[in-house]
PDB file of C-alpha atoms and ligand atoms in Angstrom:
ATOM      1  CA  MET H   1     -17.035  -8.973  -7.354  1.00  0.00           C
ATOM      2  CA  ARG H   2     -17.429  -6.422  -4.561  1.00  0.00           C
ATOM      3  CA  GLY H   3     -15.785  -6.235  -1.184  1.00  0.00           C
ATOM      4  CA  PHE H   4     -12.223  -5.351  -2.109  1.00  0.00           C
ATOM      5  CA  ILE H   5     -10.255  -3.672   0.669  1.00  0.00           C
ATOM      6  CA  ASP H   6      -7.436  -1.551  -0.655  1.00  0.00           C
ATOM      7  CA  VAL H   7      -4.845  -0.514   1.956  1.00  0.00           C
ATOM      8  CA  HIS H   8      -2.607   1.482  -0.371  1.00  0.00           C
ATOM      9  CA  SER H   9      -3.535   4.474  -2.513  1.00  0.00           C
ATOM     10  CA  HIS H  10      -2.670   8.105  -3.162  1.00  0.00           C
ATOM     11  CA  VAL H  11      -6.219   9.295  -3.857  1.00  0.00           C
ATOM     12  CA  VAL H  12      -6.336  12.121  -1.321  1.00  0.00           C
ATOM     13  CA  PRO H  13      -4.330  15.228  -2.205  1.00  0.00           C
ATOM     14  CA  SER H  14      -1.241  15.757  -0.086  1.00  0.00           C
ATOM     15  CA  CYS H  15       1.168  17.339  -2.583  1.00  0.00           C
ATOM     16  CA  ASP H  16       2.729  13.992  -3.416  1.00  0.00           C
ATOM     17  CA  ASP H  17       2.540  12.223  -6.779  1.00  0.00           C
ATOM     18  CA  GLY H  18      -1.075  11.192  -6.281  1.00  0.00           C
ATOM     19  CA  ALA H  19      -4.283  13.189  -6.736  1.00  0.00           C
ATOM     20  CA  GLU H  20      -3.609  16.880  -7.267  1.00  0.00           C
ATOM     21  CA  GLY H  21      -6.964  18.079  -5.918  1.00  0.00           C
ATOM     22  CA  ILE H  22     -10.209  16.987  -4.366  1.00  0.00           C
ATOM     23  CA  GLU H  23     -11.976  16.747  -7.709  1.00  0.00           C
ATOM     24  CA  GLU H  24      -9.383  14.367  -9.128  1.00  0.00           C
ATOM     25  CA  GLY H  25      -9.244  12.479  -5.851  1.00  0.00           C
ATOM     26  CA  LEU H  26     -12.998  11.918  -5.838  1.00  0.00           C
ATOM     27  CA  ALA H  27     -12.854  10.754  -9.443  1.00  0.00           C
ATOM     28  CA  LEU H  28     -10.233   8.182  -8.395  1.00  0.00           C
ATOM     29  CA  CYS H  29     -12.369   7.115  -5.449  1.00  0.00           C
ATOM     30  CA  ARG H  30     -15.304   6.668  -7.791  1.00  0.00           C
ATOM     31  CA  ILE H  31     -13.183   4.462 -10.062  1.00  0.00           C
ATOM     32  CA  ALA H  32     -12.201   2.373  -7.022  1.00  0.00           C
ATOM     33  CA  PHE H  33     -15.798   2.037  -5.918  1.00  0.00           C
ATOM     34  CA  GLU H  34     -17.119   1.178  -9.359  1.00  0.00           C
ATOM     35  CA  THR H  35     -14.512  -1.578  -9.755  1.00  0.00           C
ATOM     36  CA  GLY H  36     -15.444  -3.273  -6.500  1.00  0.00           C
ATOM     37  CA  THR H  37     -13.586  -1.572  -3.679  1.00  0.00           C
ATOM     38  CA  ASP H  38     -15.632  -0.981  -0.528  1.00  0.00           C
ATOM     39  CA  VAL H  39     -12.884   0.204   1.824  1.00  0.00           C
ATOM     40  CA  LEU H  40     -10.062   2.408   0.521  1.00  0.00           C
ATOM     41  CA  PHE H  41      -7.179   3.672   2.583  1.00  0.00           C
ATOM     42  CA  ALA H  42      -5.553   6.922   1.560  1.00  0.00           C
ATOM     43  CA  THR H  43      -1.831   6.511   2.112  1.00  0.00           C
ATOM     44  CA  PRO H  44       0.176   9.571   1.103  1.00  0.00           C
ATOM     45  CA  HIS H  45       3.935   9.224   0.990  1.00  0.00           C
ATOM     46  CA  ALA H  46       5.897   9.936   4.149  1.00  0.00           C
ATOM     47  CA  HIS H  47       9.295   9.867   2.516  1.00  0.00           C
ATOM     48  CA  ALA H  48      12.706  10.273   4.079  1.00  0.00           C
ATOM     49  CA  PRO H  49      13.869  13.874   4.347  1.00  0.00           C
ATOM     50  CA  TRP H  50      16.305  13.387   1.429  1.00  0.00           C
ATOM     51  CA  ASP H  51      13.605  12.039  -0.900  1.00  0.00           C
ATOM     52  CA  THR H  52      10.873  13.644  -2.990  1.00  0.00           C
ATOM     53  CA  PHE H  53       7.865  13.690  -0.675  1.00  0.00           C
ATOM     54  CA  PRO H  54       8.813  14.013   2.995  1.00  0.00           C
ATOM     55  CA  ARG H  55       6.051  15.257   5.284  1.00  0.00           C
ATOM     56  CA  SER H  56       5.811  19.005   5.802  1.00  0.00           C
ATOM     57  CA  PRO H  57       3.347  21.260   7.607  1.00  0.00           C
ATOM     58  CA  ARG H  58       1.928  22.283   4.196  1.00  0.00           C
ATOM     59  CA  ARG H  59       1.441  18.712   3.039  1.00  0.00           C
ATOM     60  CA  ASP H  60      -0.128  17.718   6.351  1.00  0.00           C
ATOM     61  CA  ALA H  61      -2.523  20.667   6.111  1.00  0.00           C
ATOM     62  CA  VAL H  62      -3.587  19.835   2.554  1.00  0.00           C
ATOM     63  CA  TYR H  63      -4.198  16.217   3.515  1.00  0.00           C
ATOM     64  CA  ALA H  64      -6.081  17.120   6.710  1.00  0.00           C
ATOM     65  CA  ALA H  65      -8.331  19.545   4.838  1.00  0.00           C
ATOM     66  CA  ALA H  66      -9.122  17.233   1.910  1.00  0.00           C
ATOM     67  CA  LEU H  67      -9.688  13.975   3.712  1.00  0.00           C
ATOM     68  CA  PRO H  68     -12.921  14.750   5.636  1.00  0.00           C
ATOM     69  CA  VAL H  69     -14.482  16.430   2.585  1.00  0.00           C
ATOM     70  CA  MET H  70     -13.751  13.359   0.500  1.00  0.00           C
ATOM     71  CA  GLN H  71     -14.808  10.906   3.196  1.00  0.00           C
ATOM     72  CA  LYS H  72     -18.179  12.581   3.436  1.00  0.00           C
ATOM     73  CA  GLU H  73     -18.754  12.480  -0.316  1.00  0.00           C
ATOM     74  CA  ALA H  74     -17.490   8.900  -0.728  1.00  0.00           C
ATOM     75  CA  ALA H  75     -19.716   7.719   2.094  1.00  0.00           C
ATOM     76  CA  THR H  76     -22.785   8.861   0.161  1.00  0.00           C
ATOM     77  CA  TRP H  77     -21.958   6.235  -2.513  1.00  0.00           C
ATOM     78  CA  GLY H  78     -21.036   3.549   0.063  1.00  0.00           C
ATOM     79  CA  LEU H  79     -17.247   3.841  -0.127  1.00  0.00           C
ATOM     80  CA  ASP H  80     -15.461   3.807   3.224  1.00  0.00           C
ATOM     81  CA  LEU H  81     -12.427   6.095   2.750  1.00  0.00           C
ATOM     82  CA  ARG H  82      -9.900   5.917   5.568  1.00  0.00           C
ATOM     83  CA  ARG H  83      -6.824   7.740   6.726  1.00  0.00           C
ATOM     84  CA  GLY H  84      -3.342   6.261   6.493  1.00  0.00           C
ATOM     85  CA  TRP H  85       0.219   6.811   5.367  1.00  0.00           C
ATOM     86  CA  GLU H  86       2.801   4.924   3.314  1.00  0.00           C
ATOM     87  CA  VAL H  87       5.894   5.370   5.416  1.00  0.00           C
ATOM     88  CA  TYR H  88       9.495   5.044   4.294  1.00  0.00           C
ATOM     89  CA  PRO H  89      11.260   2.709   6.748  1.00  0.00           C
ATOM     90  CA  THR H  90      13.749   5.143   8.192  1.00  0.00           C
ATOM     91  CA  VAL H  91      10.977   7.631   9.026  1.00  0.00           C
ATOM     92  CA  ILE H  92       9.445   5.262  11.549  1.00  0.00           C
ATOM     93  CA  ALA H  93      10.476   5.850  15.155  1.00  0.00           C
ATOM     94  CA  PRO H  94       9.049   4.716  18.504  1.00  0.00           C
ATOM     95  CA  GLU H  95       7.711   8.230  19.153  1.00  0.00           C
ATOM     96  CA  ASN H  96       5.798   8.537  15.869  1.00  0.00           C
ATOM     97  CA  VAL H  97       4.758   4.994  14.966  1.00  0.00           C
ATOM     98  CA  GLU H  98       1.202   5.217  16.376  1.00  0.00           C
ATOM     99  CA  GLU H  99       0.280   8.160  14.160  1.00  0.00           C
ATOM    100  CA  TYR H 100       1.097   6.114  11.069  1.00  0.00           C
ATOM    101  CA  SER H 101      -1.410   3.295  11.735  1.00  0.00           C
ATOM    102  CA  LEU H 102      -4.085   2.740   9.124  1.00  0.00           C
ATOM    103  CA  GLU H 103      -7.343   4.114  10.481  1.00  0.00           C
ATOM    104  CA  GLY H 104      -9.331   1.530  12.411  1.00  0.00           C
ATOM    105  CA  THR H 105      -6.546  -1.036  12.327  1.00  0.00           C
ATOM    106  CA  ARG H 106      -3.311  -1.940  14.077  1.00  0.00           C
ATOM    107  CA  GLY H 107      -1.467  -2.044  10.758  1.00  0.00           C
ATOM    108  CA  VAL H 108       1.275   0.302   9.563  1.00  0.00           C
ATOM    109  CA  LEU H 109       2.068   0.461   5.816  1.00  0.00           C
ATOM    110  CA  ILE H 110       5.837   0.488   5.350  1.00  0.00           C
ATOM    111  CA  GLU H 111       7.226   1.230   1.905  1.00  0.00           C
ATOM    112  CA  PHE H 112       9.615  -1.413   0.635  1.00  0.00           C
ATOM    113  CA  PRO H 113      12.390   0.633  -1.060  1.00  0.00           C
ATOM    114  CA  GLY H 114      11.895   0.326  -4.795  1.00  0.00           C
ATOM    115  CA  PHE H 115      14.427  -0.520  -7.482  1.00  0.00           C
ATOM    116  CA  TRP H 116      14.735   3.209  -8.259  1.00  0.00           C
ATOM    117  CA  LEU H 117      16.558   3.734  -4.939  1.00  0.00           C
ATOM    118  CA  ASP H 118      18.963   0.865  -5.627  1.00  0.00           C
ATOM    119  CA  LEU H 119      19.750   0.212  -1.968  1.00  0.00           C
ATOM    120  CA  ASP H 120      22.022  -2.649  -0.876  1.00  0.00           C
ATOM    121  CA  ASP H 121      20.398  -2.908   2.545  1.00  0.00           C
ATOM    122  CA  ALA H 122      16.714  -2.522   1.627  1.00  0.00           C
ATOM    123  CA  VAL H 123      15.516  -5.629   3.408  1.00  0.00           C
ATOM    124  CA  ALA H 124      17.520  -4.765   6.503  1.00  0.00           C
ATOM    125  CA  ILE H 125      16.074  -1.270   6.841  1.00  0.00           C
ATOM    126  CA  VAL H 126      12.562  -2.623   6.339  1.00  0.00           C
ATOM    127  CA  CYS H 127      13.206  -5.130   9.139  1.00  0.00           C
ATOM    128  CA  GLU H 128      14.460  -2.403  11.451  1.00  0.00           C
ATOM    129  CA  ALA H 129      11.346  -0.359  10.866  1.00  0.00           C
ATOM    130  CA  ALA H 130       9.079  -3.379  11.182  1.00  0.00           C
ATOM    131  CA  MET H 131      10.609  -4.229  14.556  1.00  0.00           C
ATOM    132  CA  ILE H 132       9.784  -0.715  15.822  1.00  0.00           C
ATOM    133  CA  VAL H 133       6.210  -1.192  14.608  1.00  0.00           C
ATOM    134  CA  GLU H 134       5.982  -4.612  16.226  1.00  0.00           C
ATOM    135  CA  SER H 135       7.445  -3.308  19.530  1.00  0.00           C
ATOM    136  CA  ALA H 136       4.626  -0.752  19.612  1.00  0.00           C
ATOM    137  CA  GLY H 137       2.059  -3.538  19.430  1.00  0.00           C
ATOM    138  CA  LEU H 138       1.260  -2.797  15.772  1.00  0.00           C
ATOM    139  CA  LEU H 139       1.584  -4.982  12.690  1.00  0.00           C
ATOM    140  CA  PRO H 140       3.901  -4.160   9.764  1.00  0.00           C
ATOM    141  CA  ILE H 141       2.302  -4.242   6.323  1.00  0.00           C
ATOM    142  CA  LEU H 142       5.118  -4.176   3.792  1.00  0.00           C
ATOM    143  CA  ALA H 143       4.170  -2.456   0.530  1.00  0.00           C
ATOM    144  CA  HIS H 144       5.261  -3.722  -2.872  1.00  0.00           C
ATOM    145  CA  PRO H 145       8.173  -6.044  -1.988  1.00  0.00           C
ATOM    146  CA  GLU H 146       8.114  -7.174  -5.612  1.00  0.00           C
ATOM    147  CA  ARG H 147       9.417  -3.738  -6.641  1.00  0.00           C
ATOM    148  CA  CYS H 148      12.559  -4.091  -4.501  1.00  0.00           C
ATOM    149  CA  ARG H 149      15.705  -5.227  -6.285  1.00  0.00           C
ATOM    150  CA  ALA H 150      16.924  -7.424  -3.428  1.00  0.00           C
ATOM    151  CA  VAL H 151      13.604  -9.252  -3.331  1.00  0.00           C
ATOM    152  CA  ALA H 152      13.534  -9.650  -7.097  1.00  0.00           C
ATOM    153  CA  ASP H 153      17.013 -11.163  -6.960  1.00  0.00           C
ATOM    154  CA  ASP H 154      15.980 -13.633  -4.236  1.00  0.00           C
ATOM    155  CA  PRO H 155      12.238 -13.756  -3.419  1.00  0.00           C
ATOM    156  CA  GLY H 156      12.982 -16.228  -0.642  1.00  0.00           C
ATOM    157  CA  CYS H 157      14.819 -13.527   1.297  1.00  0.00           C
ATOM    158  CA  VAL H 158      11.502 -12.266   2.700  1.00  0.00           C
ATOM    159  CA  ARG H 159      10.293 -15.623   3.991  1.00  0.00           C
ATOM    160  CA  ALA H 160      11.691 -14.916   7.471  1.00  0.00           C
ATOM    161  CA  LEU H 161       9.650 -11.697   7.595  1.00  0.00           C
ATOM    162  CA  VAL H 162       6.483 -13.563   6.752  1.00  0.00           C
ATOM    163  CA  GLU H 163       7.271 -16.237   9.322  1.00  0.00           C
ATOM    164  CA  ARG H 164       7.547 -13.492  11.898  1.00  0.00           C
ATOM    165  CA  GLY H 165       3.926 -12.607  11.127  1.00  0.00           C
ATOM    166  CA  TRP H 166       4.508  -9.479   9.061  1.00  0.00           C
ATOM    167  CA  LEU H 167       2.307  -8.961   6.045  1.00  0.00           C
ATOM    168  CA  LEU H 168       3.583  -8.618   2.497  1.00  0.00           C
ATOM    169  CA  CYS H 169       1.252  -6.445   0.386  1.00  0.00           C
ATOM    170  CA  ALA H 170       1.826  -6.698  -3.366  1.00  0.00           C
ATOM    171  CA  ASN H 171       0.675  -4.056  -5.822  1.00  0.00           C
ATOM    172  CA  ALA H 172      -2.208  -5.213  -8.013  1.00  0.00           C
ATOM    173  CA  PRO H 173      -0.631  -3.802 -11.223  1.00  0.00           C
ATOM    174  CA  SER H 174       2.492  -5.881 -10.600  1.00  0.00           C
ATOM    175  CA  PHE H 175       0.575  -9.067 -11.498  1.00  0.00           C
ATOM    176  CA  LEU H 176      -0.328  -7.602 -14.884  1.00  0.00           C
ATOM    177  CA  GLY H 177       3.060  -6.208 -15.804  1.00  0.00           C
ATOM    178  CA  GLY H 178       2.166  -2.662 -14.853  1.00  0.00           C
ATOM    179  CA  HIS H 179       5.427  -2.187 -12.972  1.00  0.00           C
ATOM    180  CA  GLY H 180       7.579  -4.058 -15.509  1.00  0.00           C
ATOM    181  CA  GLN H 181       8.601  -7.624 -16.115  1.00  0.00           C
ATOM    182  CA  THR H 182      10.846  -7.977 -13.082  1.00  0.00           C
ATOM    183  CA  ALA H 183       8.121  -6.901 -10.647  1.00  0.00           C
ATOM    184  CA  GLU H 184       5.632  -9.092 -12.483  1.00  0.00           C
ATOM    185  CA  ARG H 185       7.822 -12.165 -12.231  1.00  0.00           C
ATOM    186  CA  THR H 186       8.618 -11.419  -8.585  1.00  0.00           C
ATOM    187  CA  ALA H 187       4.995 -10.809  -7.608  1.00  0.00           C
ATOM    188  CA  TRP H 188       3.957 -14.164  -9.022  1.00  0.00           C
ATOM    189  CA  ALA H 189       6.928 -15.913  -7.401  1.00  0.00           C
ATOM    190  CA  LEU H 190       5.978 -14.469  -4.028  1.00  0.00           C
ATOM    191  CA  LEU H 191       2.333 -15.379  -4.535  1.00  0.00           C
ATOM    192  CA  ASP H 192       3.137 -18.945  -5.620  1.00  0.00           C
ATOM    193  CA  ALA H 193       5.357 -19.294  -2.534  1.00  0.00           C
ATOM    194  CA  GLU H 194       2.341 -18.171  -0.439  1.00  0.00           C
ATOM    195  CA  LEU H 195       4.258 -15.219   0.939  1.00  0.00           C
ATOM    196  CA  ILE H 196       1.699 -12.567  -0.076  1.00  0.00           C
ATOM    197  CA  ALA H 197      -0.939 -11.620   2.540  1.00  0.00           C
ATOM    198  CA  LEU H 198      -2.601  -8.686   0.808  1.00  0.00           C
ATOM    199  CA  VAL H 199      -2.966  -7.057  -2.598  1.00  0.00           C
ATOM    200  CA  ALA H 200      -3.520  -3.290  -2.912  1.00  0.00           C
ATOM    201  CA  SER H 201      -3.766  -0.904  -5.847  1.00  0.00           C
ATOM    202  CA  ASP H 202      -1.159   1.754  -5.007  1.00  0.00           C
ATOM    203  CA  GLY H 203      -3.355   3.887  -7.259  1.00  0.00           C
ATOM    204  CA  HIS H 204      -2.071   7.400  -7.947  1.00  0.00           C
ATOM    205  CA  THR H 205      -3.799   8.935 -10.954  1.00  0.00           C
ATOM    206  CA  ARG H 206      -6.314   8.231 -13.737  1.00  0.00           C
ATOM    207  CA  GLY H 207      -3.432   6.685 -15.655  1.00  0.00           C
ATOM    208  CA  ARG H 208      -2.509   4.546 -12.653  1.00  0.00           C
ATOM    209  CA  PRO H 209      -5.960   4.077 -11.112  1.00  0.00           C
ATOM    210  CA  PRO H 210      -6.893   2.494  -7.787  1.00  0.00           C
ATOM    211  CA  VAL H 211      -8.344  -0.689  -9.252  1.00  0.00           C
ATOM    212  CA  MET H 212      -8.131  -4.270  -8.021  1.00  0.00           C
ATOM    213  CA  ASP H 213     -10.559  -6.146 -10.276  1.00  0.00           C
ATOM    214  CA  ASP H 214      -8.233  -7.005 -13.144  1.00  0.00           C
ATOM    215  CA  ALA H 215      -5.510  -8.346 -10.877  1.00  0.00           C
ATOM    216  CA  TYR H 216      -8.173 -10.254  -8.934  1.00  0.00           C
ATOM    217  CA  ALA H 217      -9.252 -11.985 -12.131  1.00  0.00           C
ATOM    218  CA  ALA H 218      -5.649 -12.877 -12.954  1.00  0.00           C
ATOM    219  CA  VAL H 219      -4.955 -14.252  -9.466  1.00  0.00           C
ATOM    220  CA  CYS H 220      -8.244 -16.208  -9.526  1.00  0.00           C
ATOM    221  CA  GLU H 221      -7.283 -17.733 -12.840  1.00  0.00           C
ATOM    222  CA  ARG H 222      -3.892 -18.855 -11.524  1.00  0.00           C
ATOM    223  CA  ARG H 223      -4.625 -19.758  -7.917  1.00  0.00           C
ATOM    224  CA  GLY H 224      -8.382 -20.187  -7.766  1.00  0.00           C
ATOM    225  CA  GLU H 225     -10.989 -17.943  -6.169  1.00  0.00           C
ATOM    226  CA  ALA H 226     -10.695 -19.466  -2.690  1.00  0.00           C
ATOM    227  CA  ALA H 227      -7.025 -18.539  -2.545  1.00  0.00           C
ATOM    228  CA  ALA H 228      -7.418 -15.153  -4.228  1.00  0.00           C
ATOM    229  CA  ARG H 229     -10.346 -13.752  -2.303  1.00  0.00           C
ATOM    230  CA  PRO H 230      -8.674 -13.338   1.123  1.00  0.00           C
ATOM    231  CA  LEU H 231      -5.794 -11.398  -0.444  1.00  0.00           C
ATOM    232  CA  PHE H 232      -8.137  -8.824  -1.966  1.00  0.00           C
ATOM    233  CA  THR H 233     -10.652  -8.556   0.860  1.00  0.00           C
ATOM    234  CA  GLY H 234      -8.218  -7.757   3.622  1.00  0.00           C
ATOM    235  CA  SER H 235      -8.583 -10.933   5.616  1.00  0.00           C
ATOM    236  CA  ALA H 236      -5.131 -10.418   7.161  1.00  0.00           C
ATOM    237  CA  ILE H 237      -5.740  -6.794   8.223  1.00  0.00           C
ATOM    238  CA  PRO H 238      -5.492  -6.403  12.002  1.00  0.00           C
ATOM    239  CA  TRP H 239      -8.733  -4.486  12.615  1.00  0.00           C
ATOM    240  CA  CYS H 240      -9.085  -2.716  15.920  1.00  0.00           C
TER     241      CYS H 240
HETATM  242 FE1  LIG Z 301       2.343   4.039  -2.763  1.00  0.00          FE
END
């Protein structure tokens, strides 16, 4: 299987918890390409100021320097590497939302707060951010809802977001237990309820690589290829 489109990865160095340098980043890109990904979005963290990886001039400079070098090299193999961000909800504001769009699309990747943050109002702050994105004429893509405690407790709580047209983007490793049993159970529950629009790798390192093929096989087995394929090939992405 080729043709995967992966909207969520940390393969371009930006001083977050993804690739530490261009050499490692290109090795991760190569892994993505060799496992079937044709379009790969680099989405460094844009965390809240109180968290681990907020944007900074230094991080922006590292990212801006590495990306074109890596794009040029990846293109020689046939991998389309694109610019993006994974944005924490409270970072999004009307004045900055455009700069966070995934390159060549009208989508903005918003990070669903994970269980490690243990927020009571995670879904509410995601909704607030998504409304800002929507008001700017862009489309919210909500990353790894299955890793959010509130969603795990009640997967149906995100149905209203889906009905509004927003896209839920599950992490590929979640379907295979890579983020623990709770995320695994929640990812399948969301998928079976037809609430998932996209699957992405959220690849960070060689130990957590940007691969989609194993999750694709698992989703094919459970839901059939006709249902699985659009989720892994970006059929819901709002291309410009
Ligand atoms: Fe991520």
